[in-house]
DNA sequence: TTTGGTGT
């Protein structure tokens, strides 16, 4: 009898603590993503199953099965005097991943440790703690050097150097794409076939939001114009099994995700900009 | 280097 009562009290406390955790987490999920974080279209499908990890300034949808983040979301805003702290020395294991993933798992694999939330932009906009979090292995995905160090880097530079100053606020959703055939590195981390990046400038009164989306395959040469890789968000949803921006009113969401609107972004002017380095 | 690699 007494045992049952104590058990009951324990359950009530657990429920209260769990509830508090959930509501706090839910607030952070909402604050770190635009109109709802990405969700798997089929919740029981292991291929798109992921769980949200909260970091300073960005959110990660982590897949323990693939050993990759399936999506990362963050907001970039204009800052007056952009400067970044020095690049940290190394990549760090994230204790939250089910399988321990370390920097060494990428060594001699032929793949770069590719940031999803980027070091420089996060440092400039969100500060040191955020910058350090971008070096967690749960923010890293295997990228071929010609992608990571060339055209993907150019895309990230255009976002932080041109789009953010021009529009004030840009929401970014980015991650890997896995086609049906599964290839893994020796460390069993799965190798993506391509990467996507979705940019959204939020709407204002009487003005709908605008989006620009890219898919870049691992096989790029690196000197292609960015405009070669523009796609609709619908295409990315089909290839990832994720649903983006699901909190938008349906008519807005449908329009945003089906249209390709590179003119409004004046992409042509920055499409062939060389990397700064 | 606003991307990364390798090594101790």
Short mmCIF file of C-alpha atoms (C1' of nucleotides) in Angstrom, two decimals:
data_model
loop_
_atom_site.label_atom_id
_atom_site.label_comp_id
_atom_site.label_asym_id
_atom_site.label_seq_id
_atom_site.Cartn_x
_atom_site.Cartn_y
_atom_site.Cartn_z
CA UNK A 1 0.00 0.00 0.00
CA UNK A 2 2.70 2.43 1.08
CA UNK A 3 4.88 1.29 -1.80
CA UNK A 4 2.07 1.88 -4.26
CA UNK A 5 1.52 5.36 -2.92
CA UNK A 6 5.20 6.23 -3.20
CA UNK A 7 5.27 4.85 -6.70
CA UNK A 8 2.28 6.97 -7.57
CA UNK A 9 3.93 10.10 -6.21
CA UNK A 10 7.06 9.26 -8.18
CA UNK A 11 5.06 8.93 -11.37
CA UNK A 12 3.39 12.28 -10.78
CA UNK A 13 6.77 13.95 -10.29
CA UNK A 14 8.17 12.27 -13.37
CA UNK A 15 5.20 13.47 -15.37
CA UNK A 16 5.61 17.03 -14.10
CA UNK A 17 9.36 17.09 -14.82
CA UNK A 18 8.82 15.54 -18.22
CA UNK A 19 6.14 18.10 -18.98
CA UNK A 20 8.39 20.97 -17.93
CA UNK A 21 11.21 19.60 -20.07
CA UNK A 22 8.90 19.17 -23.05
CA UNK A 23 7.48 22.67 -22.94
CA UNK A 24 10.93 24.22 -22.54
CA UNK A 25 12.29 22.12 -25.39
CA UNK A 26 9.29 22.98 -27.54
CA UNK A 27 9.94 26.70 -27.07
CA UNK A 28 13.55 26.25 -28.17
CA UNK A 29 12.59 24.12 -31.17
CA UNK A 30 10.23 26.87 -32.26
CA UNK A 31 12.78 29.64 -31.68
CA UNK A 32 15.50 27.88 -33.69
CA UNK A 33 13.49 26.96 -36.78
CA UNK A 34 11.33 28.79 -39.29
CA UNK A 35 7.63 27.85 -39.16
CA UNK A 36 8.20 24.47 -37.53
CA UNK A 37 11.23 22.21 -37.54
CA UNK A 38 11.55 19.64 -40.33
CA UNK A 39 9.60 16.46 -39.63
CA UNK A 40 9.81 13.00 -41.17
CA UNK A 41 6.87 12.51 -43.50
CA UNK A 42 6.52 8.96 -42.20
CA UNK A 43 7.42 8.85 -38.54
CA UNK A 44 8.17 5.12 -38.40
CA UNK A 45 10.49 5.13 -41.44
CA UNK A 46 14.05 4.58 -40.13
CA UNK A 47 15.50 6.34 -43.16
CA UNK A 48 14.13 9.72 -42.16
CA UNK A 49 13.79 9.13 -38.41
CA UNK A 50 15.62 11.77 -36.38
CA UNK A 51 15.55 13.50 -33.03
CA UNK A 52 16.17 17.21 -32.36
CA UNK A 53 19.35 18.29 -30.56
CA UNK A 54 19.37 21.84 -29.20
CA UNK A 55 22.60 23.82 -29.62
CA UNK A 56 23.56 27.47 -29.18
CA UNK A 57 21.99 29.18 -32.17
CA UNK A 58 21.02 26.09 -34.16
CA UNK A 59 18.98 22.92 -34.10
CA UNK A 60 20.08 19.50 -35.38
CA UNK A 61 17.85 16.62 -36.49
CA UNK A 62 20.17 13.74 -35.61
CA UNK A 63 19.94 10.23 -37.08
CA UNK A 64 21.71 7.54 -35.04
CA UNK A 65 21.03 5.04 -37.82
CA UNK A 66 22.85 7.04 -40.48
CA UNK A 67 25.39 8.68 -38.17
CA UNK A 68 24.53 11.98 -39.81
CA UNK A 69 22.43 15.02 -39.07
CA UNK A 70 19.43 14.83 -41.44
CA UNK A 71 18.77 18.55 -41.11
CA UNK A 72 20.16 21.62 -39.40
CA UNK A 73 18.26 24.89 -38.96
CA UNK A 74 19.45 28.35 -37.94
CA UNK A 75 18.68 32.02 -38.41
CA UNK A 76 21.21 34.52 -39.69
CA UNK A 77 20.75 38.23 -39.09
CA UNK A 78 22.65 41.29 -40.23
CA UNK A 79 25.36 42.44 -37.83
CA UNK A 80 26.99 45.87 -37.87
CA UNK A 81 30.62 44.93 -37.58
CA UNK A 82 31.14 41.30 -38.63
CA UNK A 83 34.04 39.56 -36.98
CA UNK A 84 34.63 35.98 -35.92
CA UNK A 85 36.62 34.37 -33.15
CA UNK A 86 39.55 32.14 -34.13
CA UNK A 87 38.68 28.75 -35.56
CA UNK A 88 38.73 26.11 -32.78
CA UNK A 89 41.37 23.39 -32.97
CA UNK A 90 39.40 20.21 -33.41
CA UNK A 91 36.07 18.46 -33.78
CA UNK A 92 34.45 17.12 -30.63
CA UNK A 93 32.44 14.02 -29.85
CA UNK A 94 28.82 14.77 -28.87
CA UNK A 95 27.76 12.71 -25.85
CA UNK A 96 24.15 12.84 -27.07
CA UNK A 97 24.76 10.58 -30.07
CA UNK A 98 23.86 6.96 -29.37
CA UNK A 99 27.02 5.64 -31.07
CA UNK A 100 30.14 7.57 -30.16
CA UNK A 101 31.28 9.43 -33.27
CA UNK A 102 34.71 10.98 -33.22
CA UNK A 103 36.81 13.03 -35.58
CA UNK A 104 38.98 9.96 -36.21
CA UNK A 105 36.03 8.15 -37.82
CA UNK A 106 36.62 10.41 -40.85
CA UNK A 107 40.39 10.01 -41.07
CA UNK A 108 41.76 8.56 -44.34
CA UNK A 109 38.23 8.17 -45.66
CA UNK A 110 38.64 10.60 -48.54
CA UNK A 111 35.82 12.70 -47.10
CA UNK A 112 35.99 16.08 -45.38
CA UNK A 113 34.31 16.71 -42.06
CA UNK A 114 31.71 19.01 -43.56
CA UNK A 115 30.01 21.55 -41.30
CA UNK A 116 26.24 21.79 -41.66
CA UNK A 117 25.83 24.87 -39.42
CA UNK A 118 28.94 26.77 -40.62
CA UNK A 119 31.73 27.92 -38.32
CA UNK A 120 32.15 31.47 -39.59
CA UNK A 121 28.54 32.59 -39.95
CA UNK A 122 27.53 31.15 -36.58
CA UNK A 123 30.48 32.80 -34.90
CA UNK A 124 29.67 36.18 -36.45
CA UNK A 125 25.95 36.11 -35.74
CA UNK A 126 25.59 33.98 -32.60
CA UNK A 127 28.96 34.20 -30.84
CA UNK A 128 31.60 31.93 -29.36
CA UNK A 129 29.38 29.28 -27.73
CA UNK A 130 27.57 28.75 -31.01
CA UNK A 131 30.83 28.58 -32.94
CA UNK A 132 32.14 25.88 -30.58
CA UNK A 133 28.91 23.90 -31.00
CA UNK A 134 29.39 23.80 -34.78
CA UNK A 135 32.44 21.60 -34.15
CA UNK A 136 30.33 18.88 -32.50
CA UNK A 137 30.41 15.70 -34.60
CA UNK A 138 26.59 15.74 -34.70
CA UNK A 139 26.89 18.84 -36.93
CA UNK A 140 29.21 17.06 -39.38
CA UNK A 141 28.52 15.11 -42.56
CA UNK A 142 30.96 13.44 -45.03
CA UNK A 143 31.60 15.78 -47.97
CA UNK A 144 33.93 15.37 -50.94
CA UNK A 145 36.67 18.04 -50.84
CA UNK A 146 35.71 19.49 -54.26
CA UNK A 147 32.25 20.14 -52.88
CA UNK A 148 33.07 21.27 -49.36
CA UNK A 149 36.02 23.52 -50.17
CA UNK A 150 34.69 24.93 -53.42
CA UNK A 151 31.10 25.35 -54.50
CA UNK A 152 29.53 24.60 -51.08
CA UNK A 153 31.87 27.13 -49.50
CA UNK A 154 30.98 29.67 -52.19
CA UNK A 155 27.31 29.15 -51.40
CA UNK A 156 27.89 29.71 -47.68
CA UNK A 157 29.91 32.85 -48.45
CA UNK A 158 27.15 34.24 -50.65
CA UNK A 159 24.60 33.64 -47.89
CA UNK A 160 26.51 35.44 -45.14
CA UNK A 161 28.23 38.08 -47.29
CA UNK A 162 25.41 39.01 -49.71
CA UNK A 163 21.97 37.67 -48.81
CA UNK A 164 22.08 38.36 -45.07
CA UNK A 165 23.27 41.98 -45.45
CA UNK A 166 20.72 42.58 -48.24
CA UNK A 167 17.65 41.02 -46.61
CA UNK A 168 18.45 41.44 -42.90
CA UNK A 169 17.23 37.99 -41.90
CA UNK A 170 17.72 34.66 -43.65
CA UNK A 171 16.59 31.31 -42.26
CA UNK A 172 18.73 28.37 -43.36
CA UNK A 173 17.77 24.70 -43.45
CA UNK A 174 20.49 22.37 -44.67
CA UNK A 175 21.55 18.73 -44.66
CA UNK A 176 22.52 15.61 -46.58
CA UNK A 177 20.52 13.60 -49.10
CA UNK A 178 20.67 9.80 -49.13
CA UNK A 179 19.50 7.89 -52.17
CA UNK A 180 18.37 4.28 -51.97
CA UNK A 181 21.75 2.53 -52.19
CA UNK A 182 23.60 2.72 -48.89
CA UNK A 183 27.34 3.38 -48.80
CA UNK A 184 29.20 3.70 -45.53
CA UNK A 185 32.71 4.69 -44.54
CA UNK A 186 34.83 2.12 -42.63
CA UNK A 187 33.48 3.68 -39.46
CA UNK A 188 29.93 2.85 -40.62
CA UNK A 189 28.95 6.50 -40.97
CA UNK A 190 26.75 6.67 -44.05
CA UNK A 191 27.96 8.64 -47.07
CA UNK A 192 25.45 11.11 -48.53
CA UNK A 193 24.85 11.34 -52.28
CA UNK A 194 24.16 15.07 -52.22
CA UNK A 195 23.44 18.03 -49.96
CA UNK A 196 20.57 20.51 -49.86
CA UNK A 197 20.30 24.05 -48.60
CA UNK A 198 17.07 26.04 -48.28
CA UNK A 199 17.11 29.80 -47.71
CA UNK A 200 14.01 31.66 -46.57
CA UNK A 201 13.50 35.38 -46.09
CA UNK A 202 10.45 35.65 -43.84
CA UNK A 203 7.44 37.56 -45.11
CA UNK A 204 6.06 40.76 -43.63
CA UNK A 205 2.68 42.45 -43.74
CA UNK A 206 1.28 41.97 -47.23
CA UNK A 207 4.49 40.34 -48.40
CA UNK A 208 4.87 36.57 -48.66
CA UNK A 209 8.12 34.86 -47.63
CA UNK A 210 10.58 34.04 -50.39
CA UNK A 211 12.69 30.94 -50.70
CA UNK A 212 15.68 29.72 -52.67
CA UNK A 213 16.79 26.10 -52.58
CA UNK A 214 19.78 24.11 -53.82
CA UNK A 215 20.85 20.50 -54.23
CA UNK A 216 24.55 19.88 -54.80
CA UNK A 217 25.78 16.35 -55.55
CA UNK A 218 29.02 14.97 -54.12
CA UNK A 219 30.32 14.69 -57.69
CA UNK A 220 30.65 18.42 -58.44
CA UNK A 221 33.82 19.83 -59.94
CA UNK A 222 33.54 22.94 -57.80
CA UNK A 223 33.67 25.76 -60.36
CA UNK A 224 30.03 25.54 -61.49
CA UNK A 225 27.76 28.59 -61.15
CA UNK A 226 25.50 28.31 -58.11
CA UNK A 227 22.48 28.68 -60.40
CA UNK A 228 23.18 25.20 -61.81
CA UNK A 229 21.93 23.69 -58.56
CA UNK A 230 18.69 25.57 -57.92
CA UNK A 231 15.66 23.35 -57.25
CA UNK A 232 12.23 23.64 -55.65
CA UNK A 233 11.69 22.75 -51.99
CA UNK A 234 9.27 20.07 -53.18
CA UNK A 235 12.17 18.31 -54.88
CA UNK A 236 14.13 18.31 -51.63
CA UNK A 237 11.14 16.93 -49.73
CA UNK A 238 10.84 14.10 -52.23
CA UNK A 239 14.49 13.14 -51.92
CA UNK A 240 14.78 13.48 -48.12
CA UNK A 241 11.37 12.28 -46.92
CA UNK A 242 11.20 15.41 -44.74
CA UNK A 243 8.43 17.98 -44.53
CA UNK A 244 9.64 21.57 -44.16
CA UNK A 245 7.87 24.66 -42.77
CA UNK A 246 4.75 22.69 -41.86
CA UNK A 247 3.45 25.48 -39.59
CA UNK A 248 2.93 27.81 -42.58
CA UNK A 249 -0.66 28.18 -43.74
CA UNK A 250 -1.22 25.53 -46.42
CA UNK A 251 -1.67 27.91 -49.34
CA UNK A 252 1.54 29.78 -48.48
CA UNK A 253 3.47 26.56 -47.94
CA UNK A 254 2.34 25.10 -51.26
CA UNK A 255 3.35 28.22 -53.16
CA UNK A 256 6.68 28.63 -51.37
CA UNK A 257 7.69 25.02 -51.92
CA UNK A 258 6.66 24.60 -55.55
CA UNK A 259 8.09 27.78 -57.07
CA UNK A 260 11.66 28.43 -58.10
CA UNK A 261 12.34 32.10 -57.59
CA UNK A 262 16.01 32.87 -58.24
CA UNK A 263 15.18 36.24 -59.85
CA UNK A 264 13.94 37.76 -56.58
CA UNK A 265 17.29 36.82 -55.08
CA UNK A 266 19.30 38.22 -57.98
CA UNK A 267 21.25 35.00 -57.90
CA UNK A 268 22.83 35.65 -61.28
CA UNK A 269 25.00 38.41 -59.85
CA UNK A 270 26.64 36.16 -57.28
CA UNK A 271 26.39 32.81 -59.01
CA UNK A 272 29.92 32.90 -60.41
CA UNK A 273 31.68 34.81 -57.66
CA UNK A 274 34.99 33.12 -56.91
CA UNK A 275 35.68 31.89 -53.42
CA UNK A 276 37.57 34.42 -51.34
CA UNK A 277 40.43 31.96 -50.98
"C1'" DT B 1 40.84 31.30 -44.50
"C1'" DT B 2 34.77 32.29 -43.54
"C1'" DT B 3 36.96 25.33 -46.22
"C1'" DG B 4 39.64 21.41 -44.77
"C1'" DG B 5 43.82 17.50 -44.48
"C1'" DT B 6 47.75 15.21 -41.85
"C1'" DG B 7 50.68 14.47 -37.62
"C1'" DT B 8 52.35 14.57 -32.32
#
